[in-house]
Structure formats: C-alpha cells, structure tokens
Coordinates of C-alpha atoms in Angstrom, one line a residue:
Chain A
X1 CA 115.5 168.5 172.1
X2 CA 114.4 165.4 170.7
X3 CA 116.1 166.0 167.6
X4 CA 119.1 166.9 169.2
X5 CA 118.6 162.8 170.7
X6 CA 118.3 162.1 167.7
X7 CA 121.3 162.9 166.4
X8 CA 123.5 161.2 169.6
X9 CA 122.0 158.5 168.9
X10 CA 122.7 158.3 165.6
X11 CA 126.4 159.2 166.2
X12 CA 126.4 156.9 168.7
X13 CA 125.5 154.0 166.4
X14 CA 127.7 154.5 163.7
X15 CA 130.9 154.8 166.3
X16 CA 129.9 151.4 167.6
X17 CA 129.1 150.1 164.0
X18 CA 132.4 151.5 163.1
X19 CA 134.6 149.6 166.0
X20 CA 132.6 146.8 165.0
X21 CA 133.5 146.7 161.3
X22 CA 137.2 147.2 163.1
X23 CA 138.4 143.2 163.0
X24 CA 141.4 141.6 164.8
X25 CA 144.5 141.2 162.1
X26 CA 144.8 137.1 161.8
X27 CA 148.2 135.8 163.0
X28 CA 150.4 133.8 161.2
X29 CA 153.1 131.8 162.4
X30 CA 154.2 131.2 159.1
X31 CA 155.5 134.7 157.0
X32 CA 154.3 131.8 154.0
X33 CA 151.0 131.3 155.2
X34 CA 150.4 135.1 155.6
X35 CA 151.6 136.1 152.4
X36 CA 149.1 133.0 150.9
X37 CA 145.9 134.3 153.1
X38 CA 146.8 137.9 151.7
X39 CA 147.0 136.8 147.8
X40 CA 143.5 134.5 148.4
X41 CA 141.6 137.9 149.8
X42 CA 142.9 140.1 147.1
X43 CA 141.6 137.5 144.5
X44 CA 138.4 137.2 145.7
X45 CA 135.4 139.5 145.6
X46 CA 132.6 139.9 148.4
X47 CA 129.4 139.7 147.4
X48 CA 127.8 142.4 149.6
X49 CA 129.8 145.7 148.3
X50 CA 130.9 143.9 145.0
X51 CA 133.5 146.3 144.0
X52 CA 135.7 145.4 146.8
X53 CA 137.7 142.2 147.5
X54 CA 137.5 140.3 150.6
X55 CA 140.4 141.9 152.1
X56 CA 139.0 145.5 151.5
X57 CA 135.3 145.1 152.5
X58 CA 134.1 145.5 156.0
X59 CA 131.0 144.2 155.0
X60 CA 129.9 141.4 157.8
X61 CA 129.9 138.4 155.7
X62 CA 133.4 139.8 154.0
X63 CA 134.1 139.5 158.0
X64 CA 132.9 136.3 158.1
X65 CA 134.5 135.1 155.1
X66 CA 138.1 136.0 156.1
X67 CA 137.9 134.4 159.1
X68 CA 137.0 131.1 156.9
X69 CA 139.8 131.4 154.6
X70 CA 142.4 131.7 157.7
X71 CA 140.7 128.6 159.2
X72 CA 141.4 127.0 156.1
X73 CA 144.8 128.3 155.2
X74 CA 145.9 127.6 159.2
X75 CA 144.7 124.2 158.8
X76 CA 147.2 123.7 155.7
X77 CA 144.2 123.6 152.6
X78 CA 146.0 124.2 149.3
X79 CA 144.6 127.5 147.5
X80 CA 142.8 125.4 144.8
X81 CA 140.4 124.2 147.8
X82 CA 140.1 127.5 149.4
X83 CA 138.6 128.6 146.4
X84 CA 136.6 125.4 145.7
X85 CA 134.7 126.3 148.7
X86 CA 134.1 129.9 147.9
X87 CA 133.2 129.1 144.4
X88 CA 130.8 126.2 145.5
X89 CA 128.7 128.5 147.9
X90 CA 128.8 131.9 146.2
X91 CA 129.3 130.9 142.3
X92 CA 132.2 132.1 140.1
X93 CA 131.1 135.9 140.9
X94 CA 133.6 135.5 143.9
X95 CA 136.1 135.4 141.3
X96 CA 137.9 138.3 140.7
X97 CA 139.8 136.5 137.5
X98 CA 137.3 134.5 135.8
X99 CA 138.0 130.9 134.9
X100 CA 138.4 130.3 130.9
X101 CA 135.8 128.0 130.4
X102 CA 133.0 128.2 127.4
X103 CA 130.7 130.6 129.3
X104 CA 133.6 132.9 129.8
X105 CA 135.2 132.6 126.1
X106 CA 133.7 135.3 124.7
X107 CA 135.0 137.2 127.7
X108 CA 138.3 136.2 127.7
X109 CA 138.6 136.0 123.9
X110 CA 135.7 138.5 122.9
X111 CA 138.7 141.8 123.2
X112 CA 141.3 139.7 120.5
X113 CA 138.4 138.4 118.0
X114 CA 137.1 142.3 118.3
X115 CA 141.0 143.2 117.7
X116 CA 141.2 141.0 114.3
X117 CA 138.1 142.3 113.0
X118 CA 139.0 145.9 113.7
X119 CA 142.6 144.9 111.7
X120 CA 140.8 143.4 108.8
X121 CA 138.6 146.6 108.2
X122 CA 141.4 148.5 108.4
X123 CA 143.4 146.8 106.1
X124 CA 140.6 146.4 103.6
X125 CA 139.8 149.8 103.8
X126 CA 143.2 151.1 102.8
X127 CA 143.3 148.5 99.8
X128 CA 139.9 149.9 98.5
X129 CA 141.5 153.1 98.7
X130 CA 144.7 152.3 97.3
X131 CA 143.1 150.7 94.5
X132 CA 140.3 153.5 93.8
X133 CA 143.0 156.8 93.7
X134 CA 144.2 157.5 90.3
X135 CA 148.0 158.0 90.4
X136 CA 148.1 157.7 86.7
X137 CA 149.1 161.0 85.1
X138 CA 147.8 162.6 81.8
X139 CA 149.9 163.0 78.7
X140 CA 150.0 166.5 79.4
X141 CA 151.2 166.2 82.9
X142 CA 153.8 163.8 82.2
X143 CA 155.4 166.2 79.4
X144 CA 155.1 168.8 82.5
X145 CA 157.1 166.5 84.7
X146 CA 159.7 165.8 82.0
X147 CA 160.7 168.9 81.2
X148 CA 160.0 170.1 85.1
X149 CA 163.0 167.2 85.8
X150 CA 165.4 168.2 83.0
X151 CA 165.5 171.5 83.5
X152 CA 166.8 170.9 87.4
X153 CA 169.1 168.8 86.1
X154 CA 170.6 171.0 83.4
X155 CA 170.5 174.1 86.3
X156 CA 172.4 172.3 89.4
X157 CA 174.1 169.6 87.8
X158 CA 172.3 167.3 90.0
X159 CA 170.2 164.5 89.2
Chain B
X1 CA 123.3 150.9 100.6
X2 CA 125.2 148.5 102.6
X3 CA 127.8 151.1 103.7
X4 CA 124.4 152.7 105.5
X5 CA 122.8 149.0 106.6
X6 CA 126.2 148.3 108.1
X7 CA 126.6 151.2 110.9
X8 CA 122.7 151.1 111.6
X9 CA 123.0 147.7 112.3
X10 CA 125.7 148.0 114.8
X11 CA 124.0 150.6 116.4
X12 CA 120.6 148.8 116.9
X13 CA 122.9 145.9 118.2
X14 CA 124.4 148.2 120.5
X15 CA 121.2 149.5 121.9
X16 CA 119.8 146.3 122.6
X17 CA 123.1 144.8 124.8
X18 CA 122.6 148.0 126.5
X19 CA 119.2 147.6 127.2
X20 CA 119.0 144.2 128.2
X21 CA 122.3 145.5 130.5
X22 CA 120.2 148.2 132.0
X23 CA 117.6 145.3 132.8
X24 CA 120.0 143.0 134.9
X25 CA 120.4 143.6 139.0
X26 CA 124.2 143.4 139.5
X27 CA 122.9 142.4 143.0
X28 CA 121.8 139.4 142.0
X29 CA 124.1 136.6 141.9
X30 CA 123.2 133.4 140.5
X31 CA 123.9 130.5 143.0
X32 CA 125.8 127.5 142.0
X33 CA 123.7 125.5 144.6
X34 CA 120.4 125.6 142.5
X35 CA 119.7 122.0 141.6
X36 CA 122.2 120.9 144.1
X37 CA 120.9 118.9 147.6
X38 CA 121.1 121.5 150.5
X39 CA 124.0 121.4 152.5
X40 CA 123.8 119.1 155.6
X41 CA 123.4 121.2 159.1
X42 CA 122.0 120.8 162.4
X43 CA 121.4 123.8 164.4
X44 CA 119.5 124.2 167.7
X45 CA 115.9 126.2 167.0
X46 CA 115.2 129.2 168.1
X47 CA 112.0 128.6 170.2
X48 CA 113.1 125.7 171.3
X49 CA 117.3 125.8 172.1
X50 CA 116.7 121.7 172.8
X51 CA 115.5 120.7 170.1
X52 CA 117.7 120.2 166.9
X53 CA 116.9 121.5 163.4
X54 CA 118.7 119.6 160.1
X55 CA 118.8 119.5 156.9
X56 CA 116.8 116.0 157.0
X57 CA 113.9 117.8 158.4
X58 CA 113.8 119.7 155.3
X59 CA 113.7 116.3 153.0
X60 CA 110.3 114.4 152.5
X61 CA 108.3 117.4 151.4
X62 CA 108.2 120.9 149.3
X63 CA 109.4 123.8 151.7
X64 CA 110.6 126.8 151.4
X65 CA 113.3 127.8 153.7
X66 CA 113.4 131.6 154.5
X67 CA 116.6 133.2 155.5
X68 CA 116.0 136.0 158.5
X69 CA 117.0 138.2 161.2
X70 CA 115.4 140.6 163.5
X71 CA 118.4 142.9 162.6
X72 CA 117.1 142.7 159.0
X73 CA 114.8 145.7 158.2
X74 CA 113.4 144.1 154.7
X75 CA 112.5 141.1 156.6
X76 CA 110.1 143.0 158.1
X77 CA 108.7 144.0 154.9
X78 CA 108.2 140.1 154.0
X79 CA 107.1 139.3 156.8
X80 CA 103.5 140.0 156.2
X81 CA 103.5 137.9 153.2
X82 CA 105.0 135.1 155.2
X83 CA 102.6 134.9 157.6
X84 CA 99.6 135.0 155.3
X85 CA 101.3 132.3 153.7
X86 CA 101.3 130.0 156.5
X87 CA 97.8 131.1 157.5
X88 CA 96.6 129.8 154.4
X89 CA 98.7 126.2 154.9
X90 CA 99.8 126.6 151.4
X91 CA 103.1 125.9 151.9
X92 CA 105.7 124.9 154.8
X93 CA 108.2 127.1 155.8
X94 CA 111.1 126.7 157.5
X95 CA 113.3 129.5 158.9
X96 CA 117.1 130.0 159.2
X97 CA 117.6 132.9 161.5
X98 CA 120.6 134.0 160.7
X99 CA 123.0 135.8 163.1
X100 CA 121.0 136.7 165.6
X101 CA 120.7 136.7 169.1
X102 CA 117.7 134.4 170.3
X103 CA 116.5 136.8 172.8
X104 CA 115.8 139.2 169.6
X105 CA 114.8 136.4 167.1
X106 CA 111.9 135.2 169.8
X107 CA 110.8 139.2 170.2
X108 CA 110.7 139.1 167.0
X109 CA 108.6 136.1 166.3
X110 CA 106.2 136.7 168.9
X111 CA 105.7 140.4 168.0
X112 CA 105.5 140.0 164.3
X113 CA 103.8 136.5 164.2
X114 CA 105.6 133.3 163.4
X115 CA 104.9 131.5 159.9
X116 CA 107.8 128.8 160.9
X117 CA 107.4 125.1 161.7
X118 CA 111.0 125.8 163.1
X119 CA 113.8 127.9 162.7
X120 CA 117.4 127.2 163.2
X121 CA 119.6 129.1 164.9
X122 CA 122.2 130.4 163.1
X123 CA 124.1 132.4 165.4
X124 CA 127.8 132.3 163.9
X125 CA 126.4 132.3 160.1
X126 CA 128.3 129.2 158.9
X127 CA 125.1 127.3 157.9
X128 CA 124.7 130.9 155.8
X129 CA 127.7 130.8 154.2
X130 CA 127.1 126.7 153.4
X131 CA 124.0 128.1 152.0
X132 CA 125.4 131.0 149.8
X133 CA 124.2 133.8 151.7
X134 CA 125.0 137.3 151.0
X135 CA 121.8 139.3 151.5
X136 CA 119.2 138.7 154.1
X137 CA 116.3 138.2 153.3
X138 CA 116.9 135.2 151.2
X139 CA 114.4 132.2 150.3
X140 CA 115.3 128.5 148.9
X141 CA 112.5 127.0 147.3
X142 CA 113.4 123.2 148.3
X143 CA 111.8 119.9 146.6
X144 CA 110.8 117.0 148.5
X145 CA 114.3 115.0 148.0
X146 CA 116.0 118.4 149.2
X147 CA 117.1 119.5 146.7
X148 CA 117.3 123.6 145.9
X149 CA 115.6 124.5 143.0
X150 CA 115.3 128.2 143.1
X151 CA 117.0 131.0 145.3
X152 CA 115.2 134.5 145.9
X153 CA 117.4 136.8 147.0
X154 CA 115.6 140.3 149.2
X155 CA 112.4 140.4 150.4
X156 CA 109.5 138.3 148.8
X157 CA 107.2 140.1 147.3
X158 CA 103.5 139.4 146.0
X159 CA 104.3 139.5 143.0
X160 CA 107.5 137.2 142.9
X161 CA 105.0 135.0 145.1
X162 CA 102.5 134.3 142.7
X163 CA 104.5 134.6 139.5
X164 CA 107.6 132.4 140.7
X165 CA 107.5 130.7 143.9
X166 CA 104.0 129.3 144.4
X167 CA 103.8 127.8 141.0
X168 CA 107.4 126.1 141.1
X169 CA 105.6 125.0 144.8
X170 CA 102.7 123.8 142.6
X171 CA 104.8 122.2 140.1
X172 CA 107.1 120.4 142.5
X173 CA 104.2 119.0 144.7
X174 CA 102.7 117.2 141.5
X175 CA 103.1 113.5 142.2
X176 CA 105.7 111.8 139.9
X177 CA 104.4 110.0 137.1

C-alpha cells in the first residue's frame, strides 16, 4: 500500500514537472525578429544539459535564458549584444561556434596543421620508397626483354 | 631505432591527453567573472522582505556568497559545513537564495540552521544569471573591494574547504603591504 503511494506520487510529480518544463512559445510581431530569436537559441548551448542548445533544453535556467534573449531581441539589441551578455555571465562554453582567438587556434587550426603533416609523411614516404626499389634490370634480363620484344614484333607485325 | 622511438612516442603522448581528459569535469565551466567586481543587485532578504540586500553590502570585507535553494538537495549536503563555518566566525557568508519561494527558504533556514548574515531573495533568478549560475549549489569567494576571485560550483565539501576556500579567505584577509 505504501508502495503503491509511492509510486502516484512519483507519477504525479513527473506529470507536473513535465507541464512545467512545457513553456509558452514567445510571440513575435516581427516574422524578422522570430527568425533572429530562433538562429540566437540554436547557436547557443545551455550549461545544465550541455549537449543541447538553448532552444532544445528544458532545463530551468535554458527556461530562463530564452525568456532573456526575447527580452533582448523584442527590445531591438543587435545579435552581437545578445551574445555579449551570454558570453559575459556564462564564458565562451555558451558558444556553440567558438570564437578564433589564440586560446582557440589550435582548435580551429589544430585539424589543417594535423592535415599538412599527415601529407608530408605521406609524400616522404613514397619518395623513400621510390628511391629504395631497384627497377634496374640485370644484363641477363635485359637480353630476356629484347628478344622477348622482337620476337612479338616479327609474329604480329605490331610494334 | 627512430622508426620504433617515433610511434612509442606518439602513443605515450596520446595516453597522457587522454588521461589528463579523463581528469577534467565537463560540468565545470570556468567563469569569465573571476577577477571581475560582482555584478550590481539589490534584492529584498529573505528573513527580512523589508530590508534590501546589494551588492555594496558585499564590499568592505572577505565573504563568501553561497548560492541556494530549499529545492536544492546538495545544498542540503553543504549545509552542515556552512553552518559550522559560521559557528566558528571564520568567515562571513552571505546567501543568494535562488528561485525560491520565501515561505520554503525560511523553513528551510530555521530547520536546518542559518549560517547567513543575509540572504537575498532571488525569486525570478536574474541576479543568478548576472552571477553565472548554472548549478545550485554555487559559492563566490569575494575580496574586500568585491571583486570575485574564485567560483565553486556543487556542494562545498571539507576538503575543497580547507584546501581552496579558507586559504584564498586567509590569503585575501592579509592586510596590503
């Protein structure tokens, strides 16, 4: 029995958690503005489940967080502010593109340098090689080939 | 010999990013707002809805400023610590009570014990978000011109206590020479 009240309960809390985590859409008198406070969200991560953006998280602060960037967007802030803001409290982590700055160059340059290096020890390999194999034939051989070549000529005509 | 020393030395490279990866909390987030002056607020406190709580208060001396909720289950597990703290005058802390109702925040308090000289209320969680917040608890070691000069982010523990927070305390209550 008390198990059994256990489990209401428990139901019952995650059907109210859930119409919780269930937020009004923002309105937008301006299509513009909308399509600006959609691109924003997609572009920036929330901290609490960090795999998700702000528009996909349900996460309270995510909550939170949306309802500050349509404050800001509504009240005609340009996107470079928005994201001034974000970036001032929360750090470049909300970021879902990082900015190219020296902390970040090995990140953003890191895959290319890797790239070049990979190319060069390719390329240097295959010269080694190249150079190492013998493709000079003995005196023997070469006869062989000669007489190999002459006599296909003499049978179909052919060079 | 080199075409040996080569691959090994990669590999041993390897296995120390990795391990030094493994090492690092992905939860924790650096905040840009260390060694920046906290962010100006005035909230109501929690035992007292009259009275105002701001960021001034929090200038003048060393402080920590403890981020809470009665919602929050690992404040609960700090709280212990807190309060021993604040027994032992050691240190003053300030609390922001973050998105909360007051009703549950002085339950809370009076229940648990209160280590506070105030707390703010928080209700809406904007002085939070001014603050960087993403994971109650969270604690700001502040200096005595207010500036932040070291975030803790989860509960406190004994161990971050004595090996971080009370010696930065230490250090920042050292009179300027």
């Amino acid at each position: 029995m008390k198990r059994l009240a256990l489990i209401t309960s428990l139901i019952a809390s995650l059907i109210v958690s859930a119409s919780w985590a269930a937020d009004v859409p923002m309105q937008f008198n301006d299509p513009a503005q909308a399509a600006r406070y959609e691109a924003l969200l997609a572009e920036l991560r929330c901290l609490v489940c960090q795999n998700q953006s702000l528009a996909d998280s349900n996460a309270d602060l995510a909550q939170d967080l949306r309802q500050e960037v349509y404050r800001m967007v509504q009240s005609g802030e340009n996107d470079e502010k928005i994201i001034g803001f974000l970036v001032a409290r929360y750090g470049d982590f909300v970021l879902y593109r990082p900015r190219v700055k020296p902390v970040t160059y090995l990140l953003w340059f890191g895959p290319a340098v890797l790239l070049l290096i990979g190319a060069f020890v390719v390329v240097r390999f295959i010269r080694r090689r190249g150079a190492q194999a013998d493709t000079s034939f003995t005196e023997q051989e070469q006869q062989r080939i000669t007489a190999l070549l002459e006599t296909s000529e003499t049978k179909d005509g052919r060079p | 010999m080199l075409r040996y020393l080569i691959p090994l030395g990669v590999f041993i490279t390897l296995v120390i990013l990795l391990a030094v990866g493994l090492g690092l909390d992905p939860k924790l987030v650096p905040s840009p707002l260390i060694d920046k002056p906290i962010p100006n607020f005035a909230l109501p406190e929690v035992k007292a809805p009259d009275k105002t709580l701001s960021s001034s208060d929090l200038r003048g001396k060393v402080s920590l400023f403890n981020v809470w909720a009665s919602w929050c289950v690992s404040c609960r597990e700090e709280h212990p610590l807190l309060v021993a703290l604040s027994r032992s005058n050691s240190v003053t802390i300030y609390g922001l009570n973050y998105k909360d109702r007051r009703e549950d925040a002085i339950r809370w308090l009076d229940s648990l014990g209160d280590p506070y000289l105030a707390s703010a209320h928080d209700l809406k969680g904007k002085v939070g978000i001014d603050f960087g917040v993403y994971g109650v608890p969270e604690t700001f070691v502040i200096d005595r011109n207010g500036i932040i000069r070291y975030k803790h982010i989860g509960p406190i523990d004994q161990k971050a206590l004595e090996q971080k927070i009370m010696p930065l305390v230490r250090e920042l209550e050292q009179p300027k020479t």
